[in-house]
Amino acid sequence: MGTEHSPTALSSPDDPITKMKAMDLPTGLGQSPIDLQQISAGLGQIPAAFYVNILVGDKEYQTARNPARVDGGMTEWQDHIYLLSDLSSMVELRIYASFELGPMLGRGELLQKFSIGVGELLDRCNVSRSICFVPEECEVVTLCPSLEATVELLSPQDTNVIIFCAPVSAESDEERAVAEATDVGHMRRYYKDADESHINNAITQFHRVLDRCPINHPARSAALTNLALSKFISSQVRGAHRDLDVPIFLFKDALDLCPRDHPDHPPTMLKLAITLLSRFNKRGDATDADEANQLLANVLDICLPDSREYTSAELVTPMLAMHTGVNAVGDTSAAVAVSSIRSGNQRSPYSLDQLRRDLEQCNQQDNPRLLDDVISQLRSALSFYGPGQPGWIGWKESLAIALGLCFERQGQKQDLEDVLLFSREMLVWTSRHRTHHRHSLKHLAGVLRRQFRQDGDRKDLEEGIQLSRDVLALTPPGHPDRAISLCNLGIDLSAQFKQSGDRDDLDEAIQLHRDALVLRPPGHPDHSMSLCNLAVDLITRFEQNLLDTQIVP
């Protein structure tokens, strides 16, 4: 509703932007036939909503977040925002894609930004001329081709009945730090140059964000989802289907924080379903297909037919039927499970409890003959079990511990290599049991830490850090193992600082040790150990600061 205005000044002190339209915003959904692999590959950057951020003078405003349209057509906002009356004053508009409909972290993905004078904005409004964008370098098309803003002059009577947007509240230092880390983590850079290091950086950033979002944080589900997505994308890029277990646990944690009436409940179910299908395609376990099938049915049941989630579920469901033999949602009777578990016909003559007592005795005193006997009996006992059978994981873990102790005493590299192999096997066969899987992750991280100290291979340290981060992500605040998880990651990052000199690693290690110390107050059996870890890293940082301030001649 354009109105006449003076060429040098507005006829009222302030004029509002009352309507904005952005054309052809991305949805992440194609119009052509699609298979499960394509759906999995595109899961990473599917926007849930779009919004516009407006800077007017020293004030910042934000429109509502409007859900993404299935057809990617026009998104329209009806928010009222005051402009300055000076025609020469500038307005900056930024169009963002948000990946949450509920409480969000950070700003999301910046699609376009531009500055325009109030006078030019009025001129464009009067002739209905949109602001068009050209593709950035390396882009075939721009993510947002155009935007149209409407500016109206309102009488005092109009302003009494219209609700105007309030300026955005200032963020606290903690909120700003979490938002900035989240924004750094979003991975449009990877899609531009396919550099895997950007994925690794995203995973690191999202781990740090999750650590700063306690259980009662309103956006903890968003932090879990961001981390799960980045790890899912990493597994797809590297073809590492074993790395799908942690994203599935994280998506389930996020879903637990998004009840049925939560706006992010359907998209979280959809992401979990696609991740489960990806694991099913790699491992053939019908349990994954059954669970994904039920999640897709729930999405179709609660979402409107014109919603993005409903359309996505409709795309995935036929592919699920094709891959599993499922005829319809809710019918998985034709799905066939692929199992590598042997059925044991003989009962083991060995007692695991007794061998564990013998192993504890070996740990307390150096008895090579007893240790060799324990290892021999553990190996023999394992012949009665197939991988994944009840009891197998306990025997395997005990053998790994015994071989690790043997390596410490005798220094035979083959023992350490066997421990590493067994630890990886245990990780595969604990993918459905959260506690066992977290314990297997922790065990493997410890083996890699030991191997790094033995050989000095940076790859072992880097893999161990990622595993320690995963352990921490699966050990939320309040968990009894939280302190040791913080401590182990801090130790790994301290070691990495000594290798790379990256101050971020040292700073993070210090914070982790401080957090662990809080959970180990005076009187705790590990209080002195946490004090020592923190003191060593603080001294290291002090010495580094001295080196940094020295004047080089």
PDB file of N, CA and C in Angstrom, residues 25-31 45-47 50 68-73 308:
ATOM      1  N   LEU A  25      12.842 -19.574  -2.030  1.00  0.00           N
ATOM      2  CA  LEU A  25      13.792 -19.978  -1.005  1.00  0.00           C
ATOM      3  C   LEU A  25      13.980 -21.491  -1.038  1.00  0.00           C
ATOM      4  N   PRO A  26      15.174 -21.978  -0.662  1.00  0.00           N
ATOM      5  CA  PRO A  26      15.445 -23.412  -0.789  1.00  0.00           C
ATOM      6  C   PRO A  26      14.677 -24.238   0.229  1.00  0.00           C
ATOM      7  N   THR A  27      14.280 -25.468  -0.165  1.00  0.00           N
ATOM      8  CA  THR A  27      13.570 -26.367   0.732  1.00  0.00           C
ATOM      9  C   THR A  27      14.347 -27.629   1.030  1.00  0.00           C
ATOM     10  N   GLY A  28      15.322 -27.954   0.193  1.00  0.00           N
ATOM     11  CA  GLY A  28      16.040 -29.209   0.382  1.00  0.00           C
ATOM     12  C   GLY A  28      15.344 -30.381  -0.264  1.00  0.00           C
ATOM     13  N   LEU A  29      14.161 -30.153  -0.899  1.00  0.00           N
ATOM     14  CA  LEU A  29      13.418 -31.226  -1.539  1.00  0.00           C
ATOM     15  C   LEU A  29      13.436 -31.043  -3.048  1.00  0.00           C
ATOM     16  N   GLY A  30      13.747 -32.082  -3.758  1.00  0.00           N
ATOM     17  CA  GLY A  30      13.741 -32.022  -5.213  1.00  0.00           C
ATOM     18  C   GLY A  30      12.377 -32.383  -5.766  1.00  0.00           C
ATOM     19  N   GLN A  31      12.174 -32.146  -7.045  1.00  0.00           N
ATOM     20  CA  GLN A  31      10.911 -32.475  -7.691  1.00  0.00           C
ATOM     21  C   GLN A  31      10.999 -33.774  -8.487  1.00  0.00           C
ATOM     22  N   GLN A  45      21.338 -30.046   5.176  1.00  0.00           N
ATOM     23  CA  GLN A  45      20.984 -28.645   5.171  1.00  0.00           C
ATOM     24  C   GLN A  45      19.557 -28.428   4.681  1.00  0.00           C
ATOM     25  N   ILE A  46      18.585 -29.038   5.313  1.00  0.00           N
ATOM     26  CA  ILE A  46      17.184 -28.812   4.984  1.00  0.00           C
ATOM     27  C   ILE A  46      16.648 -27.749   5.936  1.00  0.00           C
ATOM     28  N   PRO A  47      16.348 -26.556   5.438  1.00  0.00           N
ATOM     29  CA  PRO A  47      15.864 -25.502   6.341  1.00  0.00           C
ATOM     30  C   PRO A  47      14.466 -25.804   6.844  1.00  0.00           C
ATOM     31  N   PHE A  50      12.339 -19.681   7.599  1.00  0.00           N
ATOM     32  CA  PHE A  50      13.100 -18.525   7.141  1.00  0.00           C
ATOM     33  C   PHE A  50      12.650 -17.300   7.933  1.00  0.00           C
ATOM     34  N   ALA A  68       9.308 -23.417   6.126  1.00  0.00           N
ATOM     35  CA  ALA A  68       9.674 -23.572   4.712  1.00  0.00           C
ATOM     36  C   ALA A  68       8.519 -24.191   3.949  1.00  0.00           C
ATOM     37  N   ARG A  69       8.307 -23.695   2.726  1.00  0.00           N
ATOM     38  CA  ARG A  69       7.259 -24.225   1.872  1.00  0.00           C
ATOM     39  C   ARG A  69       7.790 -25.428   1.102  1.00  0.00           C
ATOM     40  N   VAL A  70       6.882 -26.365   0.828  1.00  0.00           N
ATOM     41  CA  VAL A  70       7.272 -27.563   0.094  1.00  0.00           C
ATOM     42  C   VAL A  70       7.745 -27.219  -1.308  1.00  0.00           C
ATOM     43  N   ASP A  71       7.052 -26.266  -1.967  1.00  0.00           N
ATOM     44  CA  ASP A  71       7.390 -25.931  -3.349  1.00  0.00           C
ATOM     45  C   ASP A  71       8.524 -24.920  -3.446  1.00  0.00           C
ATOM     46  N   GLY A  72       9.002 -24.425  -2.296  1.00  0.00           N
ATOM     47  CA  GLY A  72      10.086 -23.460  -2.309  1.00  0.00           C
ATOM     48  C   GLY A  72       9.691 -22.119  -2.892  1.00  0.00           C
ATOM     49  N   GLY A  73       8.397 -21.850  -3.001  1.00  0.00           N
ATOM     50  CA  GLY A  73       7.931 -20.629  -3.638  1.00  0.00           C
ATOM     51  C   GLY A  73       8.136 -19.394  -2.780  1.00  0.00           C
ATOM     52  N   ARG A 308       6.404 -29.689   4.800  1.00  0.00           N
ATOM     53  CA  ARG A 308       7.661 -30.233   4.290  1.00  0.00           C
ATOM     54  C   ARG A 308       7.938 -31.622   4.857  1.00  0.00           C
TER      55      ARG A 308
END
